[in-house]
mmCIF file of C-alpha atoms in Angstrom:
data_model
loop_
_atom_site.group_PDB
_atom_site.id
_atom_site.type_symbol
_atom_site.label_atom_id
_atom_site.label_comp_id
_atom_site.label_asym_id
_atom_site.label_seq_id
_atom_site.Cartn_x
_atom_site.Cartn_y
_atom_site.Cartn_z
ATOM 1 C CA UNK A 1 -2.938 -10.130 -18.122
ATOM 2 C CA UNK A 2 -0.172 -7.814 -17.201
ATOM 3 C CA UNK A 3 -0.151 -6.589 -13.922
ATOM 4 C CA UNK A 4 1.200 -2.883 -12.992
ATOM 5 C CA UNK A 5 4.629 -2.199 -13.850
ATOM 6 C CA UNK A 6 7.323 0.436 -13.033
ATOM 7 C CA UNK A 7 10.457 1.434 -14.344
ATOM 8 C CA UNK A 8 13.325 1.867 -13.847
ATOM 9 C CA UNK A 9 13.666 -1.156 -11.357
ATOM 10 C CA UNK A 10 16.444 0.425 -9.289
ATOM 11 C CA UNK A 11 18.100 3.810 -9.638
ATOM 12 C CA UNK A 12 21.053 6.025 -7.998
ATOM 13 C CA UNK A 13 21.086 9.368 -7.964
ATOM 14 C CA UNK A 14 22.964 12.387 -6.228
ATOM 15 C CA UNK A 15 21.645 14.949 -3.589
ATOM 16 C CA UNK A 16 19.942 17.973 -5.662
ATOM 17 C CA UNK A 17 19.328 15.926 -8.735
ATOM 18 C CA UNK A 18 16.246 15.237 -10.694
ATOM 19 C CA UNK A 19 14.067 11.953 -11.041
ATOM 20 C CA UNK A 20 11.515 10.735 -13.052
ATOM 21 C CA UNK A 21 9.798 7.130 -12.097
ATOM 22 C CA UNK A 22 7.190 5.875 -14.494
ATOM 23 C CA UNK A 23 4.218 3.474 -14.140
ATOM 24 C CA UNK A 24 2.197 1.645 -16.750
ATOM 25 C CA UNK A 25 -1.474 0.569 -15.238
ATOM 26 C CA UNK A 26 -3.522 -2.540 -15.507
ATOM 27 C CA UNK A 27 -4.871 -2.826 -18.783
ATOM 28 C CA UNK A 28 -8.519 -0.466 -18.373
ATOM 29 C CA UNK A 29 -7.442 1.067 -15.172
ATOM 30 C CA UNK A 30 -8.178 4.705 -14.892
ATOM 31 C CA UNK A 31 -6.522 5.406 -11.564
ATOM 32 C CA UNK A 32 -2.924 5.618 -10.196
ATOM 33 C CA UNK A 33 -1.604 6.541 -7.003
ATOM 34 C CA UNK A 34 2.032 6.875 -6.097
ATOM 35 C CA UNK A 35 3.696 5.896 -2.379
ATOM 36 C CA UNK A 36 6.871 6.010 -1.174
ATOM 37 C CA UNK A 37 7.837 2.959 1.166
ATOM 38 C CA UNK A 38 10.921 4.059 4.092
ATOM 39 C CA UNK A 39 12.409 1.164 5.376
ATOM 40 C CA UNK A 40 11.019 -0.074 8.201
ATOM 41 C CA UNK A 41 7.571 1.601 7.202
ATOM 42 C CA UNK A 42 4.560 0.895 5.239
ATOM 43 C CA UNK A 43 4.026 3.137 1.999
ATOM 44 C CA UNK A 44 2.935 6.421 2.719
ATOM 45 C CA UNK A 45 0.644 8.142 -0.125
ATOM 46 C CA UNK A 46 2.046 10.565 -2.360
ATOM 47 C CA UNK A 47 -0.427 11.112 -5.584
ATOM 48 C CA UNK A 48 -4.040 10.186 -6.839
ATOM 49 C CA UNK A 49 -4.830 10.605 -10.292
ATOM 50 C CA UNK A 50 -7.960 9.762 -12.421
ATOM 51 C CA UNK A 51 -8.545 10.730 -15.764
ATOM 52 C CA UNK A 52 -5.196 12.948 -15.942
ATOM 53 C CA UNK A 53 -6.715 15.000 -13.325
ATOM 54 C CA UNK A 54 -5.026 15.283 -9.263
ATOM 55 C CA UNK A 55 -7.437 13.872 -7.255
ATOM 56 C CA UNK A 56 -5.408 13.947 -4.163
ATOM 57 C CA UNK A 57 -2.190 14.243 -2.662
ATOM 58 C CA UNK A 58 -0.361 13.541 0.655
ATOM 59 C CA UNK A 59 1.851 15.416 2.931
ATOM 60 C CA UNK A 60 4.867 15.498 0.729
ATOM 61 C CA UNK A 61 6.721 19.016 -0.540
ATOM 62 C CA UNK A 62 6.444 20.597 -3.468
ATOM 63 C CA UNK A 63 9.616 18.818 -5.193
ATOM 64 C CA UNK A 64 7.425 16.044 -5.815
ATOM 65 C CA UNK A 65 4.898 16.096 -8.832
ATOM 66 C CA UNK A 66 3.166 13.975 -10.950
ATOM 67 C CA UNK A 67 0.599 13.432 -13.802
ATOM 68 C CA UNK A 68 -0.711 11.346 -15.844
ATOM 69 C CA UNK A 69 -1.066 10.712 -19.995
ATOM 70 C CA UNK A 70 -3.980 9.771 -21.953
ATOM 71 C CA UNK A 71 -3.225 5.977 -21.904
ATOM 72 C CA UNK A 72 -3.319 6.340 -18.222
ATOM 73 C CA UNK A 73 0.182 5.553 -17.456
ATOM 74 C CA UNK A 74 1.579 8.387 -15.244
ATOM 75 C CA UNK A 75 5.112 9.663 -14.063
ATOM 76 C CA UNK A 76 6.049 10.647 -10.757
ATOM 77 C CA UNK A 77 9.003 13.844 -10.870
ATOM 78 C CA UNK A 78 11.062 14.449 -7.568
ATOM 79 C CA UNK A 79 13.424 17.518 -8.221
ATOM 80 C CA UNK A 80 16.667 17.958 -5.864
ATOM 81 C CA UNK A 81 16.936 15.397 -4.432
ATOM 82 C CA UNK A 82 17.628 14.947 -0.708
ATOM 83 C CA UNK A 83 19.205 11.936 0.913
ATOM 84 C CA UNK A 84 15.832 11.528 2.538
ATOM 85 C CA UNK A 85 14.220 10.657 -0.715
ATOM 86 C CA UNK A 86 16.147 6.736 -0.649
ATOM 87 C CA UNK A 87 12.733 4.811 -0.898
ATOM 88 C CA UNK A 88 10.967 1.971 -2.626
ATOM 89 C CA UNK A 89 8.597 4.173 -4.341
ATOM 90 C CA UNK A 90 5.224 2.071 -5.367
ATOM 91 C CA UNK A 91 2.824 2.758 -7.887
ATOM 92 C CA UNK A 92 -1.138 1.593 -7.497
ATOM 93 C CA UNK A 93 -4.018 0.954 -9.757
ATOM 94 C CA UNK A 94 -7.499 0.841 -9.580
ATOM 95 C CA UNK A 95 -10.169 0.741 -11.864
ATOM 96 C CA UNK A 96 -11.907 4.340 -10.740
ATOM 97 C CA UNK A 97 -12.160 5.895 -7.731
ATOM 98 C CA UNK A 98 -15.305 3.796 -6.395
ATOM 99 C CA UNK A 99 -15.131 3.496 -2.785
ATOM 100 C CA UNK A 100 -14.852 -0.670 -2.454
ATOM 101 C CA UNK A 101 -12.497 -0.732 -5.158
ATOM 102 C CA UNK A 102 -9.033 -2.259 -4.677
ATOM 103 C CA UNK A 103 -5.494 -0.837 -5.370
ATOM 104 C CA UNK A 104 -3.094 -3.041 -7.397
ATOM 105 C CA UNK A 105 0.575 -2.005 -6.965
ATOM 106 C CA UNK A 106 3.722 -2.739 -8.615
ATOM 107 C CA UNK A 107 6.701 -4.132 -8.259
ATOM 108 C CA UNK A 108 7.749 -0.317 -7.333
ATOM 109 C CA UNK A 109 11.015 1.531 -7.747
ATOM 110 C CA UNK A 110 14.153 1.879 -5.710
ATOM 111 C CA UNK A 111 15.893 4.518 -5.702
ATOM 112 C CA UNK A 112 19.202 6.049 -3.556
ATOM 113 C CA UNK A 113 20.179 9.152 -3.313
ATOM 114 C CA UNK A 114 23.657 9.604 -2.280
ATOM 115 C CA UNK B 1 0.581 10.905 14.333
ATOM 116 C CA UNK B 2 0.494 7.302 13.180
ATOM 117 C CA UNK B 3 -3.088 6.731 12.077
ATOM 118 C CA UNK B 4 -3.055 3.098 11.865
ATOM 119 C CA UNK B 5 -0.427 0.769 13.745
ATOM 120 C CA UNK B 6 0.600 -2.711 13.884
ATOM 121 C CA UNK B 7 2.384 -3.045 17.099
ATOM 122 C CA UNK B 8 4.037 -6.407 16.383
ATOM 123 C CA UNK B 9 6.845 -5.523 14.087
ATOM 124 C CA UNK B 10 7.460 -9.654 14.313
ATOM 125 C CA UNK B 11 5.308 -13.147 14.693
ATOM 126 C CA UNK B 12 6.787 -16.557 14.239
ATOM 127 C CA UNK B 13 4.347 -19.461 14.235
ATOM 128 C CA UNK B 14 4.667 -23.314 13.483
ATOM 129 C CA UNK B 15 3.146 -24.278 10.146
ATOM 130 C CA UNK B 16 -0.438 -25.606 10.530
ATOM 131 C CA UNK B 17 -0.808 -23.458 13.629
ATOM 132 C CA UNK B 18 -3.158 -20.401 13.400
ATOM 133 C CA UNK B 19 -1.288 -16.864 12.919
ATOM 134 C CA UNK B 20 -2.941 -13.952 14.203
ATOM 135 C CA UNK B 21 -1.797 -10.214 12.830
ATOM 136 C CA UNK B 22 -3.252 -7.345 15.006
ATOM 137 C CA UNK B 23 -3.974 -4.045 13.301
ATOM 138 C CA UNK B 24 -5.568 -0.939 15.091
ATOM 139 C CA UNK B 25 -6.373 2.558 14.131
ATOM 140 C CA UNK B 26 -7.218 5.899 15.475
ATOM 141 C CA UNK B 27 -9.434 7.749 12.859
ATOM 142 C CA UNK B 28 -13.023 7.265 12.971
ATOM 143 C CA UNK B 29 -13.505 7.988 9.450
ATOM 144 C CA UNK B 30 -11.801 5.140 8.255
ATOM 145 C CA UNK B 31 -14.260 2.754 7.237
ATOM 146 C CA UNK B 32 -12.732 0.428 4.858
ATOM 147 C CA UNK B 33 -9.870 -1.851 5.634
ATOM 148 C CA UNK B 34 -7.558 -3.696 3.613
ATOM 149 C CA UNK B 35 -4.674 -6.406 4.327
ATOM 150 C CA UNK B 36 -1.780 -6.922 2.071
ATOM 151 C CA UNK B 37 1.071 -9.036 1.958
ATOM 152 C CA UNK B 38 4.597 -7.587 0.324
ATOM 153 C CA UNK B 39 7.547 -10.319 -0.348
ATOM 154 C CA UNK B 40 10.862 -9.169 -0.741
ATOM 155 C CA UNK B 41 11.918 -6.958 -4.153
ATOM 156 C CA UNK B 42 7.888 -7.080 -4.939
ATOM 157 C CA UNK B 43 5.236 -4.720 -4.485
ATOM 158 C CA UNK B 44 2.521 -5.288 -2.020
ATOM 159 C CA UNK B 45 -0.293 -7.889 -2.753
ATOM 160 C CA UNK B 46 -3.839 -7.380 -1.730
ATOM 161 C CA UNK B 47 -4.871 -10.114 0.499
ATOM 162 C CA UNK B 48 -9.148 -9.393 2.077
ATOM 163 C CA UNK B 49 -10.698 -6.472 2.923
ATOM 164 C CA UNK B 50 -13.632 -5.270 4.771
ATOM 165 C CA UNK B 51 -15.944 -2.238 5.183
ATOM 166 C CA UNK B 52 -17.411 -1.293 8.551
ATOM 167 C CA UNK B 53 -20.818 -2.885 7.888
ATOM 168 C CA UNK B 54 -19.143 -6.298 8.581
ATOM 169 C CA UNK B 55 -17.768 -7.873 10.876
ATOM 170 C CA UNK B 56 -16.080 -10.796 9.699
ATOM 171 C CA UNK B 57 -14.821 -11.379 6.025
ATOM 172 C CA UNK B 58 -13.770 -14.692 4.927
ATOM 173 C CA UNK B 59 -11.915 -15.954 2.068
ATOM 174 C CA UNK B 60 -10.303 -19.229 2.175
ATOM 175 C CA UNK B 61 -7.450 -19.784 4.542
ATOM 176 C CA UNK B 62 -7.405 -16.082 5.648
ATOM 177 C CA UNK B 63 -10.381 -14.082 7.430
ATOM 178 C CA UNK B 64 -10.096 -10.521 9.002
ATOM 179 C CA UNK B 65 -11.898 -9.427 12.006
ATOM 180 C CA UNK B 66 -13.675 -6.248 12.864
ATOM 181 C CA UNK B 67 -14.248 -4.822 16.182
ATOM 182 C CA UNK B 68 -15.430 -0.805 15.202
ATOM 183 C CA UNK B 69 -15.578 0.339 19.022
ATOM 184 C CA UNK B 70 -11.966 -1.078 19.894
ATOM 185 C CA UNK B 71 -10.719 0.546 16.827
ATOM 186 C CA UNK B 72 -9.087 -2.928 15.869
ATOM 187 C CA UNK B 73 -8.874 -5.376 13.422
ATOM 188 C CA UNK B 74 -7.341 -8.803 12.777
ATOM 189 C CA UNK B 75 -6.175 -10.944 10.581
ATOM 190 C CA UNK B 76 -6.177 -14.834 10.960
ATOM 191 C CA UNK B 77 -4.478 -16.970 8.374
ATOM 192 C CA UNK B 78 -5.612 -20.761 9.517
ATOM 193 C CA UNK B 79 -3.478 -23.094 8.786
ATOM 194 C CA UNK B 80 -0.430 -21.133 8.157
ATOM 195 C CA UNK B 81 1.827 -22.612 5.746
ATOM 196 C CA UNK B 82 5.429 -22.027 5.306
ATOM 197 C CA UNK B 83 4.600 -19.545 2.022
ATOM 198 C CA UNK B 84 2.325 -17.391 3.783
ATOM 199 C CA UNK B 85 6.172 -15.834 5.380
ATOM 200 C CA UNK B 86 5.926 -12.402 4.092
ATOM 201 C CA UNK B 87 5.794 -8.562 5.547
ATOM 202 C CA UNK B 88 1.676 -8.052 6.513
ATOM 203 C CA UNK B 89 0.518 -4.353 6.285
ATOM 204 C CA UNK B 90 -3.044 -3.552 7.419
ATOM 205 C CA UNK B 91 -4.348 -0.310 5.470
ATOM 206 C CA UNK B 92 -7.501 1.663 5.837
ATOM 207 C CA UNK B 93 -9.474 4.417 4.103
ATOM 208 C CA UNK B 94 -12.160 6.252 4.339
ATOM 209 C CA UNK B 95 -15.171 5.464 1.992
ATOM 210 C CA UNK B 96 -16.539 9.096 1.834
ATOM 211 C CA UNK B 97 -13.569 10.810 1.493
ATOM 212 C CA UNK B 98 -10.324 10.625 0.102
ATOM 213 C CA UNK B 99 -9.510 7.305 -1.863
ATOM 214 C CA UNK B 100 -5.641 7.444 -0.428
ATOM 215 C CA UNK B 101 -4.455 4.335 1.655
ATOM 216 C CA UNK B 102 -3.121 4.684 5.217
ATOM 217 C CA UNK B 103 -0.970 2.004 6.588
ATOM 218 C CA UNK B 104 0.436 0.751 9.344
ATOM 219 C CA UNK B 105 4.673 -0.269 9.910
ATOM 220 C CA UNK B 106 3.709 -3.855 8.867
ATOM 221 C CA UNK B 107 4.122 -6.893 10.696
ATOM 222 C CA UNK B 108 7.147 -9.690 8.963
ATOM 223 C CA UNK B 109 5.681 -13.195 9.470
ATOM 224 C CA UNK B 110 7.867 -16.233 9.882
ATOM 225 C CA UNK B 111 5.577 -19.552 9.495
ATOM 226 C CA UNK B 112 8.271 -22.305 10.714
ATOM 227 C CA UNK B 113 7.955 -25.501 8.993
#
């Protein structure tokens, strides 16, 4: 069975530019969350979503946003980018929101901004 | 305000030897802990995990430790074999609340063979 996977793999981008990352869950996953990984730090949580609805979100400004479609799969958005925003960003899933349950993550994202 | 920390950003051990990762946290609503192990250009796998009730989980070669009044937890992987070389991040959550994963810097893991 296919695991999670993200795309693009890598990415460059320019200060004030727009991204879109994208995430396809395990097949009958509901859930996806989205964190970005610093170098040098673990992943820090961005997003929850569950049945296209927010469920929860981290410390991170309003230039990030996400959501998700009716096959599940979601998108994470990041408008103007800042040089600050260079990360491995990772995308989870889970099969709901039940409290035991285990996050899968992808292979995740890299993006620079430069 | 790191909320969970793994003060050993490094641990080298001889293969066969036991490795010990060290994980502690600060909030006392956390109540379910998980370990992961990332390799380079992949995303992080999920290793054990264990909720406050316990305090030992077992599962094969690796089995994580829970002491709730130190705030700690630990992660032995017996015998360590050159493979198990990877980045270790201990994560936590509460079970009530938010579903969100906090984790710690990581520790990298060098199993010498």
């Amino acid at each position: 069975d296919a695991g999670v996977t993200q795309s693009p793999t890598h990415l460059i981008k320019t200060r004030g530019q727009q991204v879109t990352l994208r995430c396809s869950p395990i097949s009958g996953h509901k859930s996806v969350s989205w964190y970005q990984q610093v170098l040098g730090q673990g992943p820090q949580f961005i997003f929850q979503y569950y049945e296209k609805e927010e469920r929860g979100r981290g410390n991170f400004p309003d230039r990030f946003s996400a959501r998700q479609f009716p096959n599940y799969s979601s998108e994470l958005n990041v408008n103007a980018l800042l040089l600050g925003d260079s990360a491995l960003y990772l995308c989870a899933s889970s099969p709901g929101l039940a409290a035991q349950e285990t996050q899968y993550f992808g292979p995740g994202t890299r993006l620079l901004v430069l | 305000d790191q909320q969970v920390k793994q003060n050993s950003p490094s641990l080298s051990v001889q293969e066969g030897r036991i490795s010990i990762l060290n994980c502690d946290y600060t909030n006392s609503m956390f109540d379910y802990f998980l370990w992961y192990k990332k390799y380079p250009a992949e995303g992080p796998t999920f290793l054990i995990s264990i909720s406050s009730i316990k305090d030992k989980n077992e599962d094969g070669r690796f089995t994580v430790f829970l002491n709730k009044s130190a705030k700690h937890l630990s992660l032995h992987i017996v015998p360590s074999q050159p493979g198990d070389s990877a980045v270790y991040f201990c994560a936590a959550r509460s079970m009530t609340g938010r579903r969100a994963l906090t984790f710690g810097s990581g520790t990298r893991l060098q199993v010498q063979p």
